Coordinates of C-alpha atoms in Angstrom, one line a residue:
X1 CA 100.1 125.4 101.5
X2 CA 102.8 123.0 101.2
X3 CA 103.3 119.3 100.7
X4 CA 106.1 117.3 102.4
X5 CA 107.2 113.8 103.3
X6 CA 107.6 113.3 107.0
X7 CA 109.4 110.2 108.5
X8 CA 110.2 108.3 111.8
X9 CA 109.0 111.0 114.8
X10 CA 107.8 113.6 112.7
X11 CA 104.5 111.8 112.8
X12 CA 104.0 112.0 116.5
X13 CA 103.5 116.4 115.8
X14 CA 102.2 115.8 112.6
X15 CA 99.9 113.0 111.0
X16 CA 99.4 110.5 114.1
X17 CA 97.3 113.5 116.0
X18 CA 95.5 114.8 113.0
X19 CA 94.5 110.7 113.2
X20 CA 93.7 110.5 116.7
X21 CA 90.9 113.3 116.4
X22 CA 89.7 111.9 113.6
X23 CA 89.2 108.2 113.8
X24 CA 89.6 107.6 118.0
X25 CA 88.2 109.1 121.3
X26 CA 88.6 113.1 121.3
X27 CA 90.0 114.6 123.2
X28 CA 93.0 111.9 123.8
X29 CA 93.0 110.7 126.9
X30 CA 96.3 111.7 128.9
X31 CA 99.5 110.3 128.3
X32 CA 97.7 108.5 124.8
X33 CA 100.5 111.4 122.8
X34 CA 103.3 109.3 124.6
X35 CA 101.7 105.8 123.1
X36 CA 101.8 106.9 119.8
X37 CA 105.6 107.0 119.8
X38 CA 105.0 102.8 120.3
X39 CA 103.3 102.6 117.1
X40 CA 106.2 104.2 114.8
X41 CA 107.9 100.9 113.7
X42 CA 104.8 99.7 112.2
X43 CA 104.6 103.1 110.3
X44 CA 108.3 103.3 109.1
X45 CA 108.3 102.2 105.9
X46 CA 104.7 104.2 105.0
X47 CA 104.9 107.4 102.8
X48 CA 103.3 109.7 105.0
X49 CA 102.7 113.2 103.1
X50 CA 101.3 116.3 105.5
X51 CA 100.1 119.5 103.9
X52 CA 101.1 122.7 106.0
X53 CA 100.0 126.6 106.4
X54 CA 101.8 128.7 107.8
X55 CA 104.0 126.1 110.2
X56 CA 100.4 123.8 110.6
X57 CA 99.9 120.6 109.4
X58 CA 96.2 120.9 107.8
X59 CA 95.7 117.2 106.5
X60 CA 97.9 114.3 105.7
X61 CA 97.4 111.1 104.2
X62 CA 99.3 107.6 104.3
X63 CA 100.5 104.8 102.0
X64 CA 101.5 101.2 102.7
X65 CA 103.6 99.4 100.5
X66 CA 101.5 96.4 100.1
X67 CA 101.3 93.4 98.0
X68 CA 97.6 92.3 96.1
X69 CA 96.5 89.4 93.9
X70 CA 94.7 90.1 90.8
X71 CA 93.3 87.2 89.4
X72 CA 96.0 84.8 90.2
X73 CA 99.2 87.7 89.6
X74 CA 100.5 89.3 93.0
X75 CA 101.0 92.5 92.4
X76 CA 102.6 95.7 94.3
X77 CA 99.7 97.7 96.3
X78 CA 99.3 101.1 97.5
X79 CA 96.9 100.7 100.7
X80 CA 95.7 104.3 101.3
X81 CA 95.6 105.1 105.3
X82 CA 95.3 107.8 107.7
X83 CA 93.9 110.1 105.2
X84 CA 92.3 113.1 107.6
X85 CA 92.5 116.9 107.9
X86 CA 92.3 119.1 110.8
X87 CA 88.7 120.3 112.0
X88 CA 89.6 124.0 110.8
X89 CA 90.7 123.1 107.4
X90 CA 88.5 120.8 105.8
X91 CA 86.5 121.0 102.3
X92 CA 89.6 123.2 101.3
X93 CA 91.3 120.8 98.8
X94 CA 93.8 119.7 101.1
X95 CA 93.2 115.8 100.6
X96 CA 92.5 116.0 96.9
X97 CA 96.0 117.3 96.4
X98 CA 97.7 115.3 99.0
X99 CA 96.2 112.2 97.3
X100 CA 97.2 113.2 93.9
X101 CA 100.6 113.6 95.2
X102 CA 100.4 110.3 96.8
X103 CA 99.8 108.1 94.1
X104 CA 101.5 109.8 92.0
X105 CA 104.6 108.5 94.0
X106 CA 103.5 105.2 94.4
X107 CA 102.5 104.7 90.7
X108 CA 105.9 105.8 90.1
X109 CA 107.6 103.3 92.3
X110 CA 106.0 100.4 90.6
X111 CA 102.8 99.9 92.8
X112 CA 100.3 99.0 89.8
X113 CA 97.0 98.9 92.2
X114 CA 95.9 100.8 95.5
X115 CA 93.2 100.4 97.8
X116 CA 91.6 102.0 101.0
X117 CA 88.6 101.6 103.2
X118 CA 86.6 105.0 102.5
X119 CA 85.4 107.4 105.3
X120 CA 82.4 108.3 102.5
X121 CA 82.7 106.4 99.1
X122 CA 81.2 109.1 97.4
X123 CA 84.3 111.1 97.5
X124 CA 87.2 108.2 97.0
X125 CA 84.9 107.5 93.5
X126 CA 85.8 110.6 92.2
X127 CA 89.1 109.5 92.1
X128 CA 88.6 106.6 90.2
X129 CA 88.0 103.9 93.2
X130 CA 85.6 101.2 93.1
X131 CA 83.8 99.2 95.5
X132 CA 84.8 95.7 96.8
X133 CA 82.7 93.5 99.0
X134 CA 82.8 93.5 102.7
X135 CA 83.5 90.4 104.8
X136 CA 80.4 88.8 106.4
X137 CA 79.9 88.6 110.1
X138 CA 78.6 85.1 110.8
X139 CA 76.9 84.4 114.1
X140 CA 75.9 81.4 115.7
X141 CA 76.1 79.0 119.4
X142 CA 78.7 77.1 119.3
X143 CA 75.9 74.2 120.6
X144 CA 74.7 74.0 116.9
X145 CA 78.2 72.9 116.0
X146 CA 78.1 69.4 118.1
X147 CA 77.5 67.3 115.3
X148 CA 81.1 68.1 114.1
X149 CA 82.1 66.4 117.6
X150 CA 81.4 63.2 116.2
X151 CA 82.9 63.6 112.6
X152 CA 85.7 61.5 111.4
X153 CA 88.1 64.0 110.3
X154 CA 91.6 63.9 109.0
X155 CA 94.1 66.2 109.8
X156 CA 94.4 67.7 113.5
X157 CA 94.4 71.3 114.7
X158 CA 97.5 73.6 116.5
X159 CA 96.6 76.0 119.2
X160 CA 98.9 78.9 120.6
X161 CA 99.3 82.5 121.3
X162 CA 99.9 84.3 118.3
X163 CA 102.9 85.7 119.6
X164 CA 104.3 82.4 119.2
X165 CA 102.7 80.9 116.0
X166 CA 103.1 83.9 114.0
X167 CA 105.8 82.9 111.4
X168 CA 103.2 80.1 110.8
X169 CA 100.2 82.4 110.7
X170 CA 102.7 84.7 108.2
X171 CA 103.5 81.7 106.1
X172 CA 99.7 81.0 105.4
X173 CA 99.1 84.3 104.3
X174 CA 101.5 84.2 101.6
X175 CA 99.6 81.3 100.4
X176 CA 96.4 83.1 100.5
X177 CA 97.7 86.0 98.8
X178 CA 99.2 83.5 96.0
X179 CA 96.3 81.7 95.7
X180 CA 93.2 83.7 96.3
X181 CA 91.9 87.0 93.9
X182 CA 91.9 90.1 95.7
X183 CA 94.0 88.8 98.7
X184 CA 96.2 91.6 99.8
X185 CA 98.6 91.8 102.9
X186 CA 101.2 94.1 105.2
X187 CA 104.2 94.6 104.6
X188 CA 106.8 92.9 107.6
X189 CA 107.3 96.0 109.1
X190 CA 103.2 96.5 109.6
X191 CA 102.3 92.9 110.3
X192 CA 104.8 92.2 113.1
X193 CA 102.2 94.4 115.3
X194 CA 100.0 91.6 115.1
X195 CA 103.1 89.2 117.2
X196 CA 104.2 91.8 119.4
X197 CA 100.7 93.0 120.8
X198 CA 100.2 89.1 121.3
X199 CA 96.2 89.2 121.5
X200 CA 94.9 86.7 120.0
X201 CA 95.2 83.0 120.2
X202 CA 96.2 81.3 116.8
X203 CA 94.2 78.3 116.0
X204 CA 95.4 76.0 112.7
X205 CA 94.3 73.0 110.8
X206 CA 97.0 71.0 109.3
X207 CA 96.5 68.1 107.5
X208 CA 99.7 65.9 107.0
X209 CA 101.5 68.4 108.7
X210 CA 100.5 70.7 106.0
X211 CA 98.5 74.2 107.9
X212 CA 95.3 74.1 105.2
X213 CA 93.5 76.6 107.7
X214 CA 94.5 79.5 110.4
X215 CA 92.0 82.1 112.4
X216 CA 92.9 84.6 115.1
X217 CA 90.7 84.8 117.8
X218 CA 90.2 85.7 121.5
X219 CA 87.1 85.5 123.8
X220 CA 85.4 88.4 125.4
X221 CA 84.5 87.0 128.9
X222 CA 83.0 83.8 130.4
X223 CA 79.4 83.1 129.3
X224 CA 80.0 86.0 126.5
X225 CA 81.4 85.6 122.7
X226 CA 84.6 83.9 121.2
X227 CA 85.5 86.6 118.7
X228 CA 87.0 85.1 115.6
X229 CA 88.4 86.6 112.4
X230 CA 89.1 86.0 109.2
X231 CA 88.4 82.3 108.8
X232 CA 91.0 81.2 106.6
X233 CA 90.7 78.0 104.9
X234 CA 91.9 76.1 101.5
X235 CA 89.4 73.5 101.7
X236 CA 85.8 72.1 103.5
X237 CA 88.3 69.8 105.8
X238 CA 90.1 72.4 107.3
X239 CA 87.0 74.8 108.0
X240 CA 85.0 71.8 109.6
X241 CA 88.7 71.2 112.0
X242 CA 88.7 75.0 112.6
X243 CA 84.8 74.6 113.4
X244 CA 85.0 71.6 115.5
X245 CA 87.3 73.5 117.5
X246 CA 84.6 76.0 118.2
X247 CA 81.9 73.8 118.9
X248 CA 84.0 72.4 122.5
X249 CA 84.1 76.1 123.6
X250 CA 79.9 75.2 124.2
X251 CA 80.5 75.5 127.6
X252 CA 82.6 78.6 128.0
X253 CA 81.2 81.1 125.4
X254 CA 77.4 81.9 124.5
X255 CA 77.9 82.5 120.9
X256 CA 80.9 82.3 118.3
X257 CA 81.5 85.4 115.6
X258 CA 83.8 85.0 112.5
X259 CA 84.7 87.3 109.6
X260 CA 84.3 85.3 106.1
X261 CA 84.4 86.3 102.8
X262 CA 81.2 86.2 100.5
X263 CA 82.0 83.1 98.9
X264 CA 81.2 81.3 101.8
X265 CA 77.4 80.0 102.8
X266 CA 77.9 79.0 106.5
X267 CA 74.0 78.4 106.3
X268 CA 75.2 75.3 104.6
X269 CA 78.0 74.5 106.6
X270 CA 75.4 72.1 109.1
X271 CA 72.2 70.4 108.9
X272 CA 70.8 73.0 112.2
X273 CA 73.1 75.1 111.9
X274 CA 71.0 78.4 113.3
X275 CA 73.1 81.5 112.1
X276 CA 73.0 85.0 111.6
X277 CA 75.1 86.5 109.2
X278 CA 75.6 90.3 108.0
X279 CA 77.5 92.7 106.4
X280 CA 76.9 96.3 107.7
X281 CA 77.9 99.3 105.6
X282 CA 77.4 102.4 106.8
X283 CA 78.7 106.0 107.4
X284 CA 81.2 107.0 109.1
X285 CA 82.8 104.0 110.8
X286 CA 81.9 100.6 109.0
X287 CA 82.9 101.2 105.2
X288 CA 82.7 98.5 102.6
X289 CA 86.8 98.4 101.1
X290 CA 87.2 99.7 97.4
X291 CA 90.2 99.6 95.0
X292 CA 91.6 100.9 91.7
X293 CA 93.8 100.4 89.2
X294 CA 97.2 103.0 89.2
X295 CA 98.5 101.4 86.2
X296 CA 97.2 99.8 83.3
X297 CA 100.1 97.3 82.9
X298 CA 98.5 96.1 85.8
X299 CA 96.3 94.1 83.2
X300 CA 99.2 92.4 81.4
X301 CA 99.3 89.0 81.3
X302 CA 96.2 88.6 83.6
X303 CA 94.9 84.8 83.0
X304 CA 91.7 85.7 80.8
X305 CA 89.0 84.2 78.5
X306 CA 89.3 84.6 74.5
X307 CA 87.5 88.1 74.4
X308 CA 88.9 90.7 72.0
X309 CA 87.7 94.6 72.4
X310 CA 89.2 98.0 72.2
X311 CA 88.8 100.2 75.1
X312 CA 89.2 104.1 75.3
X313 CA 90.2 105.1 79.3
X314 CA 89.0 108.3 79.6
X315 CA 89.3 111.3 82.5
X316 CA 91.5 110.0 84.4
X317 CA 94.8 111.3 85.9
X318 CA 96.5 108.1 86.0
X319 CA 94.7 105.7 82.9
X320 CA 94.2 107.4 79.8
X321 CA 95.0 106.0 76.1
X322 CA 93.3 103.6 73.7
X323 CA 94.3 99.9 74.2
X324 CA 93.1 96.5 72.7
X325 CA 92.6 93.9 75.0
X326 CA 93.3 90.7 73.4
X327 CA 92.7 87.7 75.6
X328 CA 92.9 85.4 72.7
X329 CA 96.2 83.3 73.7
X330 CA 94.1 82.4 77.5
X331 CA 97.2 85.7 78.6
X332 CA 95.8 89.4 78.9
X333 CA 97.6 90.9 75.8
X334 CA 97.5 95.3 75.6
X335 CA 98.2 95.9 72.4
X336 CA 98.6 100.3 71.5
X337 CA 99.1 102.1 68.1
X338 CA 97.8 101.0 65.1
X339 CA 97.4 97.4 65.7
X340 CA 94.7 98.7 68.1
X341 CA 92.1 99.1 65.6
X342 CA 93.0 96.4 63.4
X343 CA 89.9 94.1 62.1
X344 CA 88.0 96.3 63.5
X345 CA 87.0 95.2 67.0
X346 CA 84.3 96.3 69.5
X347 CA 84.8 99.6 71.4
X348 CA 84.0 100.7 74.9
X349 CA 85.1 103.5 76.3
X350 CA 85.5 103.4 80.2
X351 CA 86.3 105.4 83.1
X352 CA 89.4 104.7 85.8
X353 CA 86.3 103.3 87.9
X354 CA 84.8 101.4 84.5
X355 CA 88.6 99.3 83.8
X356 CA 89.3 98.6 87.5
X357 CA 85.6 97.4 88.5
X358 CA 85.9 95.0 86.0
X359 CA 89.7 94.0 86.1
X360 CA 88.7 93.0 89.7
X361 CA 85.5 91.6 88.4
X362 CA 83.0 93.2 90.7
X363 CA 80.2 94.4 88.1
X364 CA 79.3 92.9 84.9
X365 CA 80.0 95.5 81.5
X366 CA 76.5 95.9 81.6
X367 CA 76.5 97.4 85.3
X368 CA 79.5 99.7 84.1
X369 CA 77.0 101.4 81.8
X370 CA 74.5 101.8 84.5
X371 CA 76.5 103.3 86.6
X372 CA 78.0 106.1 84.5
X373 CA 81.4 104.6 84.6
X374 CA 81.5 103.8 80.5
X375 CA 79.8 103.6 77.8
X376 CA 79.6 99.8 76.9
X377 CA 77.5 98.4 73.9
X378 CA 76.3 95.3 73.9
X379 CA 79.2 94.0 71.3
X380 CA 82.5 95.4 73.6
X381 CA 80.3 94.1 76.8
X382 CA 80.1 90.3 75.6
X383 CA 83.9 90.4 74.4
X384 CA 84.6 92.2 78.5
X385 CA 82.7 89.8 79.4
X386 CA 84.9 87.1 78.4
X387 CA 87.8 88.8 79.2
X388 CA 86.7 89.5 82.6
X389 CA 84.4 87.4 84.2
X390 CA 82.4 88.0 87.8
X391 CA 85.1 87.1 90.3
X392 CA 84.6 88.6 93.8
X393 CA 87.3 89.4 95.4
X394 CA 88.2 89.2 99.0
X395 CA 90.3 92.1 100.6
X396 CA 91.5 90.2 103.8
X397 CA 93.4 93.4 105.3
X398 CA 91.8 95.7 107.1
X399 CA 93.9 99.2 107.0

């Protein structure tokens, strides 16, 4: 077996058919080879790795140069896509090595995190990943909405094709990203597919000509569902403007769906607000995203509470060494060497898993231990705990 870097048309004989069987209708409909040459400007700037034997790709695995915040730093992102191997080849080893070599690239490039939305979690833990949360579904009739009808609201909403209003929608999402932990997006190249397929409307809120909230949507059929998603908002005016919008599509569309992130509570949005929201995780085909750290520098500088512990990374092929994390300056501080052990502080030792699920702040140091990703005693786990506290982050692109 070999491993090579393929670019530009390669992929339409190599990766993009290996994907088709795997994650689309089989067999391809005819003529669907021909579409796939339409795809390969949103895929130039990927590194795209196939393994081959004997002339025959066997597997081959993606990554998008993306950009993530980590609690309030934006950081470079590997997104991890299109990993697959051909039906005769599996449970060989293929991916394992084609991932290795993957990130290994990517780490070297400067891309300090990577994340990927898992065919089975299971296996992507093994190489250090951790789960995020999923976005909720939130259901509801946009008749429950009416009393926004009558609010007094500042501000005004924009509505057109996103074709048209997507340097606006782009601009917002570079806000998000600045602004909210865990936020990732495309690169250009990737996220021009969303103007050029043009199918979705773009609906905004700006207040003082400020946009303070953006959601893509499009609506299914008369009498059927106005299919929303993310709901994008920096404050409760712009999602009750984005909401209001909804409720005069009561006559049009029998319920209204939108993607939000789990620090929203639509059941508290309205006084009657009857709604059903959900968050289905299962396997294959509706994975929950997770995420990892490639790089410990990664932590640097991180805005952080006055904790103070030494932590041993262990078993990993990227994180390994014996830091002390110093957060007592309010500024992430890794300190190596000697000065590591100085005054003695509180040890935990941690796996790739252990560091990253609490540098994004999805389990507690006490859940690390639970899970077998560290051993944390109660000392190290009050100081991680200052470091690091619970801060759920919110993936936003779907890959």
């Amino acid at each position: 077996m070999t491993i090579r870097r393929v670019h530009s048309e390669e992929r339409l004989t190599t990766s993009f058919p290996l994907q088709a069987y795997a994650f689309e209708t089989s067999p391809s409909r005819p003529g669907r080879t021909e579409e796939y040459r339409d795809y390969l400007p949103y895929n130039e700037g990927n590194r795209t790795l196939v393994a081959e034997a004997d002339g025959t790709t066997v597997a081959a695995a993606s990554a998008v140069p993306m950009r993530q915040n980590l609690r309030g730093t934006v950081l470079p992102m590997a997104g991890v896509a299109g990993v697959t191997t051909h039906p005769l080849a599996r449970r060989q080893g293929h991916v394992r090595a084609l991932l290795h070599q993957l990130l290994d690239e990517m780490r070297d490039e400067g891309h300090a995190l990577t994340a990927l939305w898992p065919f089975r979690s299971s296996f992507y833990a093994r190489f250090g990943y951790v789960g995020l949360p999923k976005a909720r579904t939130a259901t509801f009739s946009p008749a429950d909405l009416g009393e926004l009808l009558r609010a007094d609201l500042p501000g005004e909403v924009g509505w057109e094709r996103i074709g048209a209003g997507y340097p606006t929608w782009r601009e917002f999402t570079e806000r998000c990203l600045r602004e909210r932990h865990g936020f990732a997006i495309f690169p250009d190249y990737r996220d021009v597919g969303l103007r050029d397929r043009d199918e979705r409307w773009l609906l905004t809120a700006r207040v003082g000509g400020t946009v303070t909230g953006a959601v893509t949507y499009r609506i299914d059929d008369h009498g059927g569902t106005l299919v929303a998603d993310d709901l994008l908002v920096t404050d409760p005016v712009a999602r009750a403007l984005l909401l209001r919008f909804f409720a005069q599509h009561v006559d049009q569309v029998e319920r209204v769906s939108v993607q939000l992130p789990v620090d929203e509570a639509p059941e508290l949005w309205l006084t009657d607000l009857a709604v059903h929201v959900e968050a289905r995780v299962a396997r294959p085909g509706s994975s929950a995203p997770m995420a990892r750290l490639l790089s410990v520098d990664a932590l640097a500088g991180l805005p952080t509470g006055p904790g103070r512990v030494r932590v041993e990374l262990t078993g990993d092929r990227w994180l390994a060494g014996s830091y002390l994390l110093d957060g007592t300056t309010g500024a992430l501080e890794l300190v190596t060497g000697a000065a590591a052990t100085a005054g003695e502080p509180p040890t935990a030792t941690l796996t790739a898993a252990g560091i990253s699920a609490l540098a994004y702040g999805v389990l507690d140091p006490v859940e690390v231990g639970l899970r077998g990703l560290g051993e944390v005693p109660a000392d190290a786990a009050a100081e991680l705990r200052r470091l690091f506290p619970r801060h759920l982050p919110y993936l936003f692109a779907d890959f």
